[in-house]
Coordinates of N, CA and C in Angstrom, one line a residue:
X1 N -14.0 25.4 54.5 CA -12.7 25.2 53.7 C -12.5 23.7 53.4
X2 N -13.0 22.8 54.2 CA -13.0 21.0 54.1 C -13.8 21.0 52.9
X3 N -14.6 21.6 52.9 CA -15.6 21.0 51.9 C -15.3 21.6 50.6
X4 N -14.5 22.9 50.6 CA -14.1 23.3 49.1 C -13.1 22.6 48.7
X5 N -12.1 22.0 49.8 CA -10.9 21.2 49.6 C -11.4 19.8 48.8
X6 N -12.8 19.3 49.6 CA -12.9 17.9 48.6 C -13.5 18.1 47.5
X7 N -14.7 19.3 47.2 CA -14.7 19.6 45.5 C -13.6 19.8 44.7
X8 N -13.3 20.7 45.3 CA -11.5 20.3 44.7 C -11.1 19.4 43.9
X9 N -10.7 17.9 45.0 CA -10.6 17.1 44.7 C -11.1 16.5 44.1
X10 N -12.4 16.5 44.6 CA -13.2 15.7 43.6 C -13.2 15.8 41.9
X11 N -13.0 17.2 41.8 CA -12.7 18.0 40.3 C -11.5 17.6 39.4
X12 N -10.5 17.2 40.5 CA -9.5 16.9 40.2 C -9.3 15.4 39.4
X13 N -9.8 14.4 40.4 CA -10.2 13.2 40.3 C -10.9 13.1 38.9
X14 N -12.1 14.1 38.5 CA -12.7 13.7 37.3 C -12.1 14.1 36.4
X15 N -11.3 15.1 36.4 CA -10.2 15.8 35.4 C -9.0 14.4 35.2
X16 N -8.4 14.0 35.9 CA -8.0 12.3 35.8 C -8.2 11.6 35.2
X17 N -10.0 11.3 35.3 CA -10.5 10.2 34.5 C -10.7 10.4 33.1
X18 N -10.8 11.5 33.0 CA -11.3 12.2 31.3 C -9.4 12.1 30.8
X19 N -8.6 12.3 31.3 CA -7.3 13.2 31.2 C -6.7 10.8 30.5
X20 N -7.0 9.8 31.3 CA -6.8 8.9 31.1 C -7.5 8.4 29.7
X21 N -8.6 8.5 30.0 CA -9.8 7.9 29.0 C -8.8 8.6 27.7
X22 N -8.7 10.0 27.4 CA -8.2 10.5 26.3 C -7.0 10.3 25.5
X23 N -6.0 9.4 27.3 CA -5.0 8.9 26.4 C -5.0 7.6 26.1
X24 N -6.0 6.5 26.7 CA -6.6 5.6 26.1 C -6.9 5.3 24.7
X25 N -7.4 6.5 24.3 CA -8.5 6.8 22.8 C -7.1 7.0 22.2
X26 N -6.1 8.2 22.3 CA -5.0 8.5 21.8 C -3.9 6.9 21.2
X27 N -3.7 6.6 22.3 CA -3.1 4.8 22.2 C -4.2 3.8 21.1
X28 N -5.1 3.9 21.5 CA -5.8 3.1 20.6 C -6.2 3.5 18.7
X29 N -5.9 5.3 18.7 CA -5.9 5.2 17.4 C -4.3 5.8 16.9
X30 N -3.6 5.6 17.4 CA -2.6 5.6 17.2 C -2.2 3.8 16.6
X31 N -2.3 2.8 17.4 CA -2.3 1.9 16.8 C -2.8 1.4 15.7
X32 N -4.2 1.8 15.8 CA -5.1 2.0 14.4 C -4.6 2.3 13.3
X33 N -3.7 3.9 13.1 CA -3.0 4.8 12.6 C -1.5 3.3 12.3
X34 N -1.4 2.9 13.0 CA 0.5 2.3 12.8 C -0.3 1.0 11.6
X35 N -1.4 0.0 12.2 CA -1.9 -1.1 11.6 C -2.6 -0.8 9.9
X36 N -2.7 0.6 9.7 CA -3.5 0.8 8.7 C -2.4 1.1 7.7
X37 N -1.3 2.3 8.2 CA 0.0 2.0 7.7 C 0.7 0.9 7.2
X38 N 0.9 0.0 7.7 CA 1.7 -1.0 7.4 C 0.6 -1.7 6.7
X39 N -0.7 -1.9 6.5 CA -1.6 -2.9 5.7 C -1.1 -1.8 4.3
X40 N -1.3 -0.7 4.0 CA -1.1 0.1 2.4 C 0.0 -0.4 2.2
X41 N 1.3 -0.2 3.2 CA 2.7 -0.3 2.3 C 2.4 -1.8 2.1
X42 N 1.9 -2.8 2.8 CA 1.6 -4.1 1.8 C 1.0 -4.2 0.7
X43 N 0.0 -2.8 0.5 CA -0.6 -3.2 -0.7 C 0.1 -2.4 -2.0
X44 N 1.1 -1.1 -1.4 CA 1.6 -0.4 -2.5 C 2.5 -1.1 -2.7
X45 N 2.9 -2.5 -2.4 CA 4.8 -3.4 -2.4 C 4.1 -4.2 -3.9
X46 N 2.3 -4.7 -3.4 CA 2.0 -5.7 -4.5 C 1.5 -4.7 -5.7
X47 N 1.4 -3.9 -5.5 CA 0.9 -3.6 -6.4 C 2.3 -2.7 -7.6
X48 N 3.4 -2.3 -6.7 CA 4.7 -2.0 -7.4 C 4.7 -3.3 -8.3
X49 N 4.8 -5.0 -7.4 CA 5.0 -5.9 -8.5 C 3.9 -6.3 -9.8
X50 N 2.6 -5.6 -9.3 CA 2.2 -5.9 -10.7 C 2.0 -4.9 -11.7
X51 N 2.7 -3.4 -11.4 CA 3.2 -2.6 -12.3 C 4.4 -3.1 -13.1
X52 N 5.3 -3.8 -12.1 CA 6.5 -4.2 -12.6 C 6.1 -5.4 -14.1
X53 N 5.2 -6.4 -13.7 CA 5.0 -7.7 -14.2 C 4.2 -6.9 -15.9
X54 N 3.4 -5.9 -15.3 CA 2.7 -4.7 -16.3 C 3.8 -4.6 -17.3
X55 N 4.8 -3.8 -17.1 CA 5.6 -3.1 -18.1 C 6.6 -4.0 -18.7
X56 N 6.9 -5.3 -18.1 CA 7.7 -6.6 -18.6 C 6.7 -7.5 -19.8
X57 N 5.6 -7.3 -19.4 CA 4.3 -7.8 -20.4 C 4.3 -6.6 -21.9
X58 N 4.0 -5.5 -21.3 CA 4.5 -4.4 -22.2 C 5.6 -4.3 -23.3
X59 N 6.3 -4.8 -22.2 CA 7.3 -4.5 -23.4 C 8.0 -5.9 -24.4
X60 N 7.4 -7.1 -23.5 CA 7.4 -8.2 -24.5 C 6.3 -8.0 -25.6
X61 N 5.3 -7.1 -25.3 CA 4.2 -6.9 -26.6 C 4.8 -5.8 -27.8
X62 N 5.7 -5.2 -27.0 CA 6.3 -4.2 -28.1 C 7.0 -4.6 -28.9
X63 N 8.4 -5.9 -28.2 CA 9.1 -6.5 -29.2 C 8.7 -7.3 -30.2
X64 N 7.0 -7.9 -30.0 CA 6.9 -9.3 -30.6 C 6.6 -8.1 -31.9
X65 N 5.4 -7.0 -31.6 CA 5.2 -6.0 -32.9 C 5.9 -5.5 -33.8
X66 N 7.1 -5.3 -32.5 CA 8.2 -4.9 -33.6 C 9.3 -5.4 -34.6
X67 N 9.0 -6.8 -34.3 CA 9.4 -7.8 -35.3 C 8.5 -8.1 -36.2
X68 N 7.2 -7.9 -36.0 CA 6.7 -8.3 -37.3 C 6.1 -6.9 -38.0
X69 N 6.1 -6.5 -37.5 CA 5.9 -4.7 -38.6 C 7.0 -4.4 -38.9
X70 N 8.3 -4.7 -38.8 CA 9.5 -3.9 -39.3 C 9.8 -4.7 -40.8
X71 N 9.5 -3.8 -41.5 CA 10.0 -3.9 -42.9 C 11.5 -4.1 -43.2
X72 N 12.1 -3.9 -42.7 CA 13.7 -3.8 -42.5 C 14.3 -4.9 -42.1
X73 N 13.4 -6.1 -41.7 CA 13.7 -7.3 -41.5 C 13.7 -8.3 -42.0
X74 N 14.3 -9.0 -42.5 CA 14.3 -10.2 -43.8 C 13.2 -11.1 -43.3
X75 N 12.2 -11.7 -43.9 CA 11.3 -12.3 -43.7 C 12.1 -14.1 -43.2
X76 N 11.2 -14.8 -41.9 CA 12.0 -16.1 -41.3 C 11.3 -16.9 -42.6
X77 N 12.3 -17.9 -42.2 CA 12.7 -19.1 -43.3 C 11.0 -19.9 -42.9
X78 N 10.9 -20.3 -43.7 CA 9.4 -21.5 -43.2 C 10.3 -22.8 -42.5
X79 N 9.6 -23.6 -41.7 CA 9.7 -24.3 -41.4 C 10.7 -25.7 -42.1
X80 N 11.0 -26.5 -41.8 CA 11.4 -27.7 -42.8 C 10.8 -28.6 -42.7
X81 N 10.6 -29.4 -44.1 CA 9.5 -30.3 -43.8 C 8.3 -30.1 -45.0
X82 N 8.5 -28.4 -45.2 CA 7.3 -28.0 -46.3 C 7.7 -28.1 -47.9
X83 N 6.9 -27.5 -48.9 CA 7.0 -28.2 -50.1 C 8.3 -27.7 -50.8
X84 N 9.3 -28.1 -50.8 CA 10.9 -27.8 -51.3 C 11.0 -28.2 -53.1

């Protein structure tokens, strides 16, 4: 009965060490998991600003077009200075 008492134990003891190690591994990619997170939302923050800087470029290319293709618009004065 002593001796089935310390396999036992013994069993027990290595069921511990596995039972530790696993929450070891668990902690460790759990961090992994939190550090990898927080690196994307830094890269989805820059990259919102250069969607943003995108569509403010955009649409200063649309106005400049749309001043000079609109027929509807009285042609600008020339400069002063030229042959009068």
């Amino acid at each position: 009965q002593i001796s089935e008492i310390k396999g036992l134990q013994a069993a027990d003891r290595r069921r511990q060490t596995v039972i530790s190690e696993l929450l070891r591994m668990d902690h460790r990619r759990s961090k992994e998991t939190s550090e990898s997170r927080t690196a994307l939302q830094g890269q989805i923050t820059a990259l919102q600003g250069q969607v943003t800087a995108l569509q403010a470029y955009v649409a200063t290319l649309q106005g400049q077009q749309g001043l000079a293709g609109d027929p509807t618009l009285p042609e600008l004065p020339e400069e002063a200075g030229g042959s009068a």
